[in-house]
Coordinates of C-alpha atoms in Angstrom, one line a residue:
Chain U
X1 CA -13.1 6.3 -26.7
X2 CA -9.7 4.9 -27.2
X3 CA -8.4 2.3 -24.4
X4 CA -7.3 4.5 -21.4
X5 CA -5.3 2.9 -18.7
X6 CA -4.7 4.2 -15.0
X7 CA -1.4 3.2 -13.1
X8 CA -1.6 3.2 -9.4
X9 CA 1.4 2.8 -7.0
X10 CA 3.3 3.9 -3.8
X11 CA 6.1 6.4 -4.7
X12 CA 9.3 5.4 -6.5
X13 CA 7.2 2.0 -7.3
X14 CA 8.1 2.1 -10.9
X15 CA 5.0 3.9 -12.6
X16 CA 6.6 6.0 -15.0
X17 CA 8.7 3.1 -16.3
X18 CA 6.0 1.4 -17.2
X19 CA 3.8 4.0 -18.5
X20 CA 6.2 5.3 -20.7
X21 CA 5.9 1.0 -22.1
X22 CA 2.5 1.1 -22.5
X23 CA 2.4 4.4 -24.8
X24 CA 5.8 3.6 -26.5
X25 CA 4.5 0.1 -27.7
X26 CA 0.9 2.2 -28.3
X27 CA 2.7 4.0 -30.6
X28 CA 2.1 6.6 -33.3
X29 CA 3.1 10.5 -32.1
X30 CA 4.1 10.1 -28.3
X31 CA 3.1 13.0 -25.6
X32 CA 4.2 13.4 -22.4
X33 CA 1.7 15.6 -20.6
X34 CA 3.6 17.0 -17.6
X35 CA 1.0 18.2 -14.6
X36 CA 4.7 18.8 -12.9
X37 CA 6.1 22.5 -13.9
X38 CA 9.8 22.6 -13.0
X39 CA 9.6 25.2 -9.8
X40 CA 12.2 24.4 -7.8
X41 CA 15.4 22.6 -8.3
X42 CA 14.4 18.9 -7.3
X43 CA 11.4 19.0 -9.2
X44 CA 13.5 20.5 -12.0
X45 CA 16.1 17.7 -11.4
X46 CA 13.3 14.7 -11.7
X47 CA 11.7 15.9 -14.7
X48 CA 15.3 15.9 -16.6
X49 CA 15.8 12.5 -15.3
X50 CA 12.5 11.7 -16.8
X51 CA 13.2 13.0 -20.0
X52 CA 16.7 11.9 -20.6
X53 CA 14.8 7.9 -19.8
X54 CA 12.1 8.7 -22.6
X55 CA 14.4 9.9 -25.1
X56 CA 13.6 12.0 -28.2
X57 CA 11.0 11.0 -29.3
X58 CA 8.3 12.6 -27.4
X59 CA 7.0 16.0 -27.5
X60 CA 6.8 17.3 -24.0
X61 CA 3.3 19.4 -22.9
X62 CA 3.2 21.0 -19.2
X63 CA -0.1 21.8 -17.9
X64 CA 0.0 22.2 -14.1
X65 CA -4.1 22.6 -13.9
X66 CA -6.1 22.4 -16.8
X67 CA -5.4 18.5 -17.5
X68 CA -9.3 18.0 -19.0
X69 CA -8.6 20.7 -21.6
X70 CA -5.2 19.6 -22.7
X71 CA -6.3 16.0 -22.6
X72 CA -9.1 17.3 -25.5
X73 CA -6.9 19.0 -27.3
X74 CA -4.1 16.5 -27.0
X75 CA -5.7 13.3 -27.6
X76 CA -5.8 12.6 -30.7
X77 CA -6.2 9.8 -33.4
X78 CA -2.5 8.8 -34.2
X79 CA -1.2 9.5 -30.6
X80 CA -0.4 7.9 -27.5
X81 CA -0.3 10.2 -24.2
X82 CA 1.2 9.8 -21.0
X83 CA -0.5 12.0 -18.0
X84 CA 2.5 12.1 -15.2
X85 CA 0.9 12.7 -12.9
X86 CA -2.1 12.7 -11.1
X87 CA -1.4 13.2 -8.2
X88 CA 0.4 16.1 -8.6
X89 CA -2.2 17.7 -10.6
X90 CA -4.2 17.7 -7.6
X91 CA -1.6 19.1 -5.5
X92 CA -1.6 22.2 -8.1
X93 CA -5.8 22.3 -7.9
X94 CA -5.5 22.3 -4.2
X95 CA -3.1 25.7 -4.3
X96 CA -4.8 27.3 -7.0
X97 CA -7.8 26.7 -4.2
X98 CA -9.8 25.1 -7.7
X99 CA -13.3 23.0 -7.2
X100 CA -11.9 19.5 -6.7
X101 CA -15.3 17.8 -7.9
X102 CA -16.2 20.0 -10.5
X103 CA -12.0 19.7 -12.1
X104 CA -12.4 15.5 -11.3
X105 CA -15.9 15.5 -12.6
X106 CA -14.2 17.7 -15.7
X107 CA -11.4 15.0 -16.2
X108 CA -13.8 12.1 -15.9
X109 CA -16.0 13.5 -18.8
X110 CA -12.7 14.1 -21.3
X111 CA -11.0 10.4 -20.7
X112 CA -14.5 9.3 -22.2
X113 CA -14.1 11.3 -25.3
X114 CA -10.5 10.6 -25.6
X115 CA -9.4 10.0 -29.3
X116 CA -6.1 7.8 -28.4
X117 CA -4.7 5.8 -26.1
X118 CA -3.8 7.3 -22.7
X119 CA -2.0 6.3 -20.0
X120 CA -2.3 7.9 -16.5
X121 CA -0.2 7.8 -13.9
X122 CA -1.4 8.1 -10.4
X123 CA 0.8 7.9 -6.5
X124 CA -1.4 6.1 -3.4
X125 CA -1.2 8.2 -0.7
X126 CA -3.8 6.8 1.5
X127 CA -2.0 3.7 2.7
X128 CA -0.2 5.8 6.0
X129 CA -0.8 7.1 8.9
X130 CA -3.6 9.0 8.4
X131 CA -2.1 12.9 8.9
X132 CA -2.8 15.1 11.3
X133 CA -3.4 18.2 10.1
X134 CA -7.0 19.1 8.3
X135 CA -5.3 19.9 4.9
X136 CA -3.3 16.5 4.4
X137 CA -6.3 14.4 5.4
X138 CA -8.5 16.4 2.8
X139 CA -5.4 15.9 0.3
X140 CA -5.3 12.5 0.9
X141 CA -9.7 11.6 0.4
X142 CA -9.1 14.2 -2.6
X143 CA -6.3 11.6 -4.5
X144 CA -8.4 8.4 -3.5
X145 CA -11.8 9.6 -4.7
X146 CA -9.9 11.0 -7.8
X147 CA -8.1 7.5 -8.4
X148 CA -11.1 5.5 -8.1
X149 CA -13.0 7.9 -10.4
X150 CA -10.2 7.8 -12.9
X151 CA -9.7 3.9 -12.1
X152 CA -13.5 3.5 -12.8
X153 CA -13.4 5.5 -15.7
X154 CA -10.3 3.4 -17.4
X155 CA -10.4 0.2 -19.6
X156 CA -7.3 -1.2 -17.6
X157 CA -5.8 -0.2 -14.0
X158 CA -2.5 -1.4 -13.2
X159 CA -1.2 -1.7 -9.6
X160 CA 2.9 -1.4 -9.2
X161 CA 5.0 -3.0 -6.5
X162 CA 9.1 -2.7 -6.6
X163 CA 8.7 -2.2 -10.2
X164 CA 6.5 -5.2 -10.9
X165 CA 3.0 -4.8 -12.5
X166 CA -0.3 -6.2 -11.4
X167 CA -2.9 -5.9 -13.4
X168 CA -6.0 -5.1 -11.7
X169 CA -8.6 -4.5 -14.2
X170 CA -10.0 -6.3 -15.8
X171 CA -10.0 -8.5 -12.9
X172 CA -7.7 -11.5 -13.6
X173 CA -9.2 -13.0 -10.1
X174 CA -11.2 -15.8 -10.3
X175 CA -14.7 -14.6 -9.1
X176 CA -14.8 -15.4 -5.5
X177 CA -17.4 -18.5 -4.2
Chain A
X1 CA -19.5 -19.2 13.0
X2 CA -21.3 -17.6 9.9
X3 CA -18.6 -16.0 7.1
X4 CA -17.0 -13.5 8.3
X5 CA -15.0 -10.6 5.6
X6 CA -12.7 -8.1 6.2
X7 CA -11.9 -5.6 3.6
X8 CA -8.7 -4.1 3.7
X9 CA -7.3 -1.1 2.1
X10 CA -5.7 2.6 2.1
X11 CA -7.8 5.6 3.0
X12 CA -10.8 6.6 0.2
X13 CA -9.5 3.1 -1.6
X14 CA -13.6 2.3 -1.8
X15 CA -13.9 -0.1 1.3
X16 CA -16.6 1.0 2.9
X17 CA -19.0 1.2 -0.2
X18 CA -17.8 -2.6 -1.3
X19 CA -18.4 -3.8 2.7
X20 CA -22.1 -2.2 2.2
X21 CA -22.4 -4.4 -0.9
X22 CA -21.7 -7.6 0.4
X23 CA -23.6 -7.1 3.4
X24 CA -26.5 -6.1 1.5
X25 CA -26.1 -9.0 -0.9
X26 CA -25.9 -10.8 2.3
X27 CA -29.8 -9.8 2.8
X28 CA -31.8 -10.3 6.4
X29 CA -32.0 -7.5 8.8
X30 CA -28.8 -5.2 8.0
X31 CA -26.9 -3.6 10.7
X32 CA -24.5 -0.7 10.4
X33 CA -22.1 -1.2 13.5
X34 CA -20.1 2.4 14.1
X35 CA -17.4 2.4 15.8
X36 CA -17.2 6.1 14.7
X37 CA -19.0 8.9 17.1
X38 CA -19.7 12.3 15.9
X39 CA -17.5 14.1 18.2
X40 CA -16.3 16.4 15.5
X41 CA -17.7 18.3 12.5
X42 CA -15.5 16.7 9.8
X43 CA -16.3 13.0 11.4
X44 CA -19.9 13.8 11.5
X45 CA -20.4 14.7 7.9
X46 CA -18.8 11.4 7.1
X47 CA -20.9 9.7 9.0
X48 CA -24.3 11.7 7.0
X49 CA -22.1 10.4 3.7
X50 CA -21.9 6.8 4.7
X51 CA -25.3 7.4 6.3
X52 CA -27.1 8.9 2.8
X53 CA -25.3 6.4 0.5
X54 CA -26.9 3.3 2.4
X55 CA -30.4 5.0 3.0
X56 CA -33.1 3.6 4.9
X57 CA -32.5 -0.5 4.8
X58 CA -30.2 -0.6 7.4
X59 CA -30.2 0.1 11.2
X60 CA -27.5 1.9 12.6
X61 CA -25.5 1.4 15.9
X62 CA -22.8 3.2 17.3
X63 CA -20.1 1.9 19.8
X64 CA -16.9 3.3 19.8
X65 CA -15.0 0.9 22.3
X66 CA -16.7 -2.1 23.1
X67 CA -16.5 -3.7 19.6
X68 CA -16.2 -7.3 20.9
X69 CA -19.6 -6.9 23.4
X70 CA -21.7 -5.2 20.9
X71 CA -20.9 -7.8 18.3
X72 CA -21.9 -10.5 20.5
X73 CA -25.6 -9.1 20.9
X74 CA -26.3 -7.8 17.0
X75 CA -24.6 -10.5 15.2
X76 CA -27.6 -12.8 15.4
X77 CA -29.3 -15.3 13.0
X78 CA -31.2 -13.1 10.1
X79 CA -29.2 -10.7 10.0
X80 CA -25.7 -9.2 8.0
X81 CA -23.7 -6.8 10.0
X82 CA -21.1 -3.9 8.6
X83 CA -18.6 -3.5 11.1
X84 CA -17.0 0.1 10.2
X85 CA -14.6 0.5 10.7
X86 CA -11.6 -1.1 13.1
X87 CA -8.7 1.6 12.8
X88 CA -11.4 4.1 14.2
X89 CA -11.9 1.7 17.0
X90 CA -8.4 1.0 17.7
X91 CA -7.8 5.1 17.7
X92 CA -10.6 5.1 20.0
X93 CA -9.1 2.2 22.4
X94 CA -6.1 4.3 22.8
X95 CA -7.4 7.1 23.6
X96 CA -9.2 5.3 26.8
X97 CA -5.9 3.9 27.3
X98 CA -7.2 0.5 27.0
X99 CA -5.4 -2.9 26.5
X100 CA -4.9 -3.2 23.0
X101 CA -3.9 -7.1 23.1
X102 CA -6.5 -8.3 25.5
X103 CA -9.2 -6.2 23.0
X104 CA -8.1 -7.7 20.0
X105 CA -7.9 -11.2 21.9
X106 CA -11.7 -10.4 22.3
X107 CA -12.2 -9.2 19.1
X108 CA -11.1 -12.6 17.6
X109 CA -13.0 -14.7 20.2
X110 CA -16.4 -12.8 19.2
X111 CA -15.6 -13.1 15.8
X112 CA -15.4 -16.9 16.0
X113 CA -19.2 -16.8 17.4
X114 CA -21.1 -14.7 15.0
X115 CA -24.2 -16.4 14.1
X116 CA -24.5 -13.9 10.7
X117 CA -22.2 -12.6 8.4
X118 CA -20.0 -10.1 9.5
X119 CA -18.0 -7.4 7.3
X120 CA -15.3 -5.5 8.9
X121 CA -13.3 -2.7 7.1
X122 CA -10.2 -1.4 8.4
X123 CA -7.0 1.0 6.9
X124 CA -3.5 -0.2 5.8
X125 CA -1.7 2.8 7.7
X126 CA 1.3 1.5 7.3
X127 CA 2.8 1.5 3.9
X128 CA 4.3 5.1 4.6
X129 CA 7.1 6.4 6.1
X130 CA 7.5 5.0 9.7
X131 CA 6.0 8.3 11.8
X132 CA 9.0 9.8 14.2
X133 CA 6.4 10.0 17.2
X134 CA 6.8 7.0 19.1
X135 CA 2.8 7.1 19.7
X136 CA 2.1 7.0 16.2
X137 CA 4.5 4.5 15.5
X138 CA 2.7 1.9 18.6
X139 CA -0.3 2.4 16.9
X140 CA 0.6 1.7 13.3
X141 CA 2.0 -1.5 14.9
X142 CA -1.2 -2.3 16.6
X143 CA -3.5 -2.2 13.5
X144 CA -1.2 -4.3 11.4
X145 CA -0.9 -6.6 14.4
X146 CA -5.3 -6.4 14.6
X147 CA -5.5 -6.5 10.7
X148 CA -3.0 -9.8 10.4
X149 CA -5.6 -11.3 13.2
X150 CA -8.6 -10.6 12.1
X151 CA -7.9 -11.4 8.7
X152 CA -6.8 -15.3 10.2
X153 CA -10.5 -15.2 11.5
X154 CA -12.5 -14.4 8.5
X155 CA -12.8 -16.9 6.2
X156 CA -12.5 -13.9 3.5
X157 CA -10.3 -10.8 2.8
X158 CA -10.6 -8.2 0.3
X159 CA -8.1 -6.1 -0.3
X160 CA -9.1 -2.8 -2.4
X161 CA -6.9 -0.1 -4.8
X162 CA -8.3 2.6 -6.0
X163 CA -12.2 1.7 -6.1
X164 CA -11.1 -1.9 -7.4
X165 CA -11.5 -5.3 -5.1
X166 CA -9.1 -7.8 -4.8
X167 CA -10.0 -11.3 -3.0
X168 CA -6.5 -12.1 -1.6
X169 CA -8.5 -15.1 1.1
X170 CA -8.7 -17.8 0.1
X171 CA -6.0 -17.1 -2.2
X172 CA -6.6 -16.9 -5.8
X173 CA -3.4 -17.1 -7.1
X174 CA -1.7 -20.9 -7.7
X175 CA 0.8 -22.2 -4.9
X176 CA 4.5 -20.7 -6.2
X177 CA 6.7 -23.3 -7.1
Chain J
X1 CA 23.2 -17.8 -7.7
X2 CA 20.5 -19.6 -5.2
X3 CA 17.4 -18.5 -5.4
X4 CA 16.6 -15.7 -3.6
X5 CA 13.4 -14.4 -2.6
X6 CA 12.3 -10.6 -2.0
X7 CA 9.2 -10.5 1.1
X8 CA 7.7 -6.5 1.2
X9 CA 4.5 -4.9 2.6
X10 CA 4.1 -2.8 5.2
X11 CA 5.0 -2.1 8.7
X12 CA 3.6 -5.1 10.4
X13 CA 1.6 -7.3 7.8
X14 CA 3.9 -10.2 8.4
X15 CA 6.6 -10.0 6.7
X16 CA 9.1 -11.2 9.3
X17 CA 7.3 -14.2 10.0
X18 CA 6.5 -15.0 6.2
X19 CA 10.4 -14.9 5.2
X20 CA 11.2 -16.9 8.6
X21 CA 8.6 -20.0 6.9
X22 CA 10.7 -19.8 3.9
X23 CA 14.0 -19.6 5.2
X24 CA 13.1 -22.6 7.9
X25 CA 11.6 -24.3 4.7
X26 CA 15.3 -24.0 2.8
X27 CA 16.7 -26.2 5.4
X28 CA 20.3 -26.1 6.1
X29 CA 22.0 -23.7 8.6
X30 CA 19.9 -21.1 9.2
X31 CA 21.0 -17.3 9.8
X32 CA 19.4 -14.5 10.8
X33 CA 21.5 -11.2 9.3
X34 CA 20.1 -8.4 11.7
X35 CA 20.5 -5.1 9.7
X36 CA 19.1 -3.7 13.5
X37 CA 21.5 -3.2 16.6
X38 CA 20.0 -3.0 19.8
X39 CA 20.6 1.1 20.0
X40 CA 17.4 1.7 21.8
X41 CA 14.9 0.2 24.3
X42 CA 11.8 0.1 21.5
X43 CA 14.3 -1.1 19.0
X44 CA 16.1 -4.1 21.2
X45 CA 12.5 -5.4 22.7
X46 CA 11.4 -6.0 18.9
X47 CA 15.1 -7.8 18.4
X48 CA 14.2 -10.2 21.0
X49 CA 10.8 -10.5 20.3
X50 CA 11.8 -11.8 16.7
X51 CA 14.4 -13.8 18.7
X52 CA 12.0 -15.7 21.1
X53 CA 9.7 -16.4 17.6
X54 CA 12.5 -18.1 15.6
X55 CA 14.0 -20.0 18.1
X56 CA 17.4 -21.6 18.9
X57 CA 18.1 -23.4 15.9
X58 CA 19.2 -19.5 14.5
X59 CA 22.7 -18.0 14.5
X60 CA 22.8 -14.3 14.5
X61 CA 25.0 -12.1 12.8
X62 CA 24.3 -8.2 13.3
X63 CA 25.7 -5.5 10.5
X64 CA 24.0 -2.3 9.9
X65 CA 26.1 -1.6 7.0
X66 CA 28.3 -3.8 5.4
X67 CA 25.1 -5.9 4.2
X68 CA 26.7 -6.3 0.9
X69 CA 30.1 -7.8 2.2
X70 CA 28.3 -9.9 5.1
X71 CA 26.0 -11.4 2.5
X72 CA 29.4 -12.5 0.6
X73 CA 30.8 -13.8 3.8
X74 CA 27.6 -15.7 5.1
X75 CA 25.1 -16.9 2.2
X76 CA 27.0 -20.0 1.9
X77 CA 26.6 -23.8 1.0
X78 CA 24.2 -25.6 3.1
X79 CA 23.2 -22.8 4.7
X80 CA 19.9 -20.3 4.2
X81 CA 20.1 -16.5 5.4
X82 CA 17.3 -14.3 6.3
X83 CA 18.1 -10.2 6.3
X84 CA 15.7 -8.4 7.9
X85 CA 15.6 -5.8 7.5
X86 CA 16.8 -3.8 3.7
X87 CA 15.0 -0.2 5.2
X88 CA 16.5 -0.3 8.5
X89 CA 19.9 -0.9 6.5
X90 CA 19.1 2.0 4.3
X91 CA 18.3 4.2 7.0
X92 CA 21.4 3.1 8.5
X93 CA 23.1 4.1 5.3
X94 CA 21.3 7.4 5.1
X95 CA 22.7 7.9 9.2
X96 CA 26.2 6.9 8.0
X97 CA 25.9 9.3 4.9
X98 CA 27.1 6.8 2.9
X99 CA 26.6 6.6 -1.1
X100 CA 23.5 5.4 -1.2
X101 CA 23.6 4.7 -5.4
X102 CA 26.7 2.8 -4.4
X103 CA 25.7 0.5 -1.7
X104 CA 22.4 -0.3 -3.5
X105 CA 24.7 -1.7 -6.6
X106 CA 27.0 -3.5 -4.3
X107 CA 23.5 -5.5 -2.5
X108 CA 22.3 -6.5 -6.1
X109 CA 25.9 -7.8 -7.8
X110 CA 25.9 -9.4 -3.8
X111 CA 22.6 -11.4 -4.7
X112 CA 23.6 -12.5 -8.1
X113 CA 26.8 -14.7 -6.2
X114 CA 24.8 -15.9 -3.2
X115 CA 25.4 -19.5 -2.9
X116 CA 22.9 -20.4 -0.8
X117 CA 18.7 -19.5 -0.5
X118 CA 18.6 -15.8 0.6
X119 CA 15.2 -14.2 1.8
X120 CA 15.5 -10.2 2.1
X121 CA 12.6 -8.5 4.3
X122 CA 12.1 -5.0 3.0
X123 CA 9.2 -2.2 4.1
X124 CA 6.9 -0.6 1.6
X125 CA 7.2 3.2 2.6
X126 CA 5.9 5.1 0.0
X127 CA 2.1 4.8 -0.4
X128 CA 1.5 7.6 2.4
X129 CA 1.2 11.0 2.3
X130 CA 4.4 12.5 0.5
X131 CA 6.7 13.8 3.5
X132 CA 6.8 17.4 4.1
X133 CA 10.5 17.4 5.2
X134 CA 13.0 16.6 2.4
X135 CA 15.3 13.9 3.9
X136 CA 12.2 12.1 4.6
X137 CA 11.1 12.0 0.9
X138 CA 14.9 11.3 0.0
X139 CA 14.5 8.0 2.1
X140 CA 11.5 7.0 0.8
X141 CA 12.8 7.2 -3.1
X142 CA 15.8 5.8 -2.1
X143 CA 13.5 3.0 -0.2
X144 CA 11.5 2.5 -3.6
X145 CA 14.5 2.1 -6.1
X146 CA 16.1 0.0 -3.4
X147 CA 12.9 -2.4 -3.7
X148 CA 12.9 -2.2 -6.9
X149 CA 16.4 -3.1 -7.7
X150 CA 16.3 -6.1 -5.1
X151 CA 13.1 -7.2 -6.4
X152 CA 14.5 -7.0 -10.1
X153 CA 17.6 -9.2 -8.7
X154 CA 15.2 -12.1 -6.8
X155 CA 13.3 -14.9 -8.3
X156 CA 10.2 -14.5 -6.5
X157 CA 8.9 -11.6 -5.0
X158 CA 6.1 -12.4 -2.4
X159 CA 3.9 -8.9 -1.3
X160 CA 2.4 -9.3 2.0
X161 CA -1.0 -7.9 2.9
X162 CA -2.2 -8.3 6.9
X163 CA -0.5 -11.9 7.1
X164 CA -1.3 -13.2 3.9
X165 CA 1.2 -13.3 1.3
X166 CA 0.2 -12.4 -2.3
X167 CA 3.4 -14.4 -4.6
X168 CA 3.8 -11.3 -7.6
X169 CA 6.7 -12.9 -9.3
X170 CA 6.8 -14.9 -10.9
X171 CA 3.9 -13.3 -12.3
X172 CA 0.5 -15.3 -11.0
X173 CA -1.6 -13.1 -13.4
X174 CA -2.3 -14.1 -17.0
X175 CA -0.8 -11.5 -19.5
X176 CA -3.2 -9.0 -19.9
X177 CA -4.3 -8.5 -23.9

């Protein structure tokens, strides 16, 4: 298993940034592996923002649901990938009414097979109100069991804040008393 | 006063599950202190989660609004007590249309006589955007209010992302220049 | 340019009372730039809540707008300025329909000319739930670049979590390997 790392952040925290860092300085053949598919016109508009950033040297894959297979076939010795993002993966699982256990479980089992580095980028959502309505709420349990699977399944987690970068794991805390 | 926790943290951000863990490692008699009741199907298979993941070692007792009385009489000598969680019980004091200051007032006062270790777990529910409804919006102010006062009166907070623990009391980073 | 300090985190977890240490700290004349104007009763009772908390030793100067030009006008020798808050001004911004791209360049070029210690307060709105309704998930991107920017034009960047402030640049962390 190549080093995998997970980046965690509230929306517009500067995650993609520094995703697309880590693989750049990875190096070797770059992939962007888009969960996002461009289905409406600001999603449309965000992903050409996105692009226009990395520049041309990446080879762009979209795979709105099946993340684990593409990750297989994708990762592969003389690449880095970036997965942008998790969260919105889930969001396609969720309307495609998929297993959310069985497609986590699934992702879990192909980051520890990957062949190259890859980078993941993942939104908190848990850290509001907690919603109202049933769905939301089982949204929101869905993207924090999935980021502490995927955090427990990475080498290194990173935690952004108005663009900065924590590093999380491994912990650079001194063990408490 | 024995050392008291609290562990902080977004919704499914592995709180509960890292409060068991000290409090076991805390040893003696271990006591489950819901403020939880099972008033609805989704609540009460979270509570036969939590309840299956601890098993048998612990004793369970339920209290959803008199938080401050109920740790008075369980936190005793010999024993370790999981306090779970204090969002729940603050959603619970407003619903009896209680006094929310005068509460937490007592909540600080009891915690400042606990004569075992006491862990309490609450939600960060307000990192998102500020709800229109002018009840959400008192209560998101309440729990930060109870969260910044409890975590004056335990001697240690934990602050968790994505399954990950972050000591953040006593502070573990050096004084900034 | 002073040095200027960025205070974030979310809705209640201290932030006010944080950046209030450090501007007292600064010494000087001390002002309080109110991005807020007392436009209703929830919003003037929090004014002078702040108020009573910071004492008379404060002069006030309200603009929920012009935060770039006031900022050019007031951080001045001898003198240290708190603004609290950069959301409110955005949402002021967003009410005005002003260019929010714009205004968010004018704040940073104003922060690299400050003369005096500046301390900005500024929410963390985007680790809920991803609003339904797309003005709301306009504000909060516009809220996370804003924080970004501002936190890319301070010094030090302090993250707040339930009263305790976690100082994340300069970085506290070792580089991780």
């Amino acid at each position: 298993m190549a080093p995998n790392t997970l980046v965690i952040g509230a929306q517009r925290s500067g995650k993609s940034r520094k995703a697309e860092e880590i693989v750049s300085s990875a190096g070797g053949e770059l992939v962007y592996l888009a969960t996002a598919t461009a289905g409406d016109a600001e999603m449309a508009e965000r992903i050409a923002t996105h692009r226009a950033r990395r520049g041309g040297d990446w080879r762009t894959v979209e795979e709105p649901l099946d993340l684990p297979g593409i990750l297989d076939r994708e990762a592969l010795p003389g690449r880095a990938v970036l997965v942008d993002c998790l969260t919105l993966w889930l969001s396609n699982l969720f309307g495609a009414e998929r297993d959310i256990v069985h497609e986590t479980d699934r992702l879990v089992a192909a980051l520890q097979r990957t062949a190259c580095p890859v980078v993941l980028v993942s939104n908190e959502v848990g850290a509001g109100i907690i919603p109202m309505n049933a769905l939301a709420r089982r949204y929101a349990d869905a993207a924090g069991i999935l980021n502490q699977r995927v955090a427990a399944a990475c080498d290194r987690v990173i935690l952004m804040a108005a663009g900065i970068a924590l590093p999380i794991k491994p912990s650079p805390f001194p063990e408490p008393a």
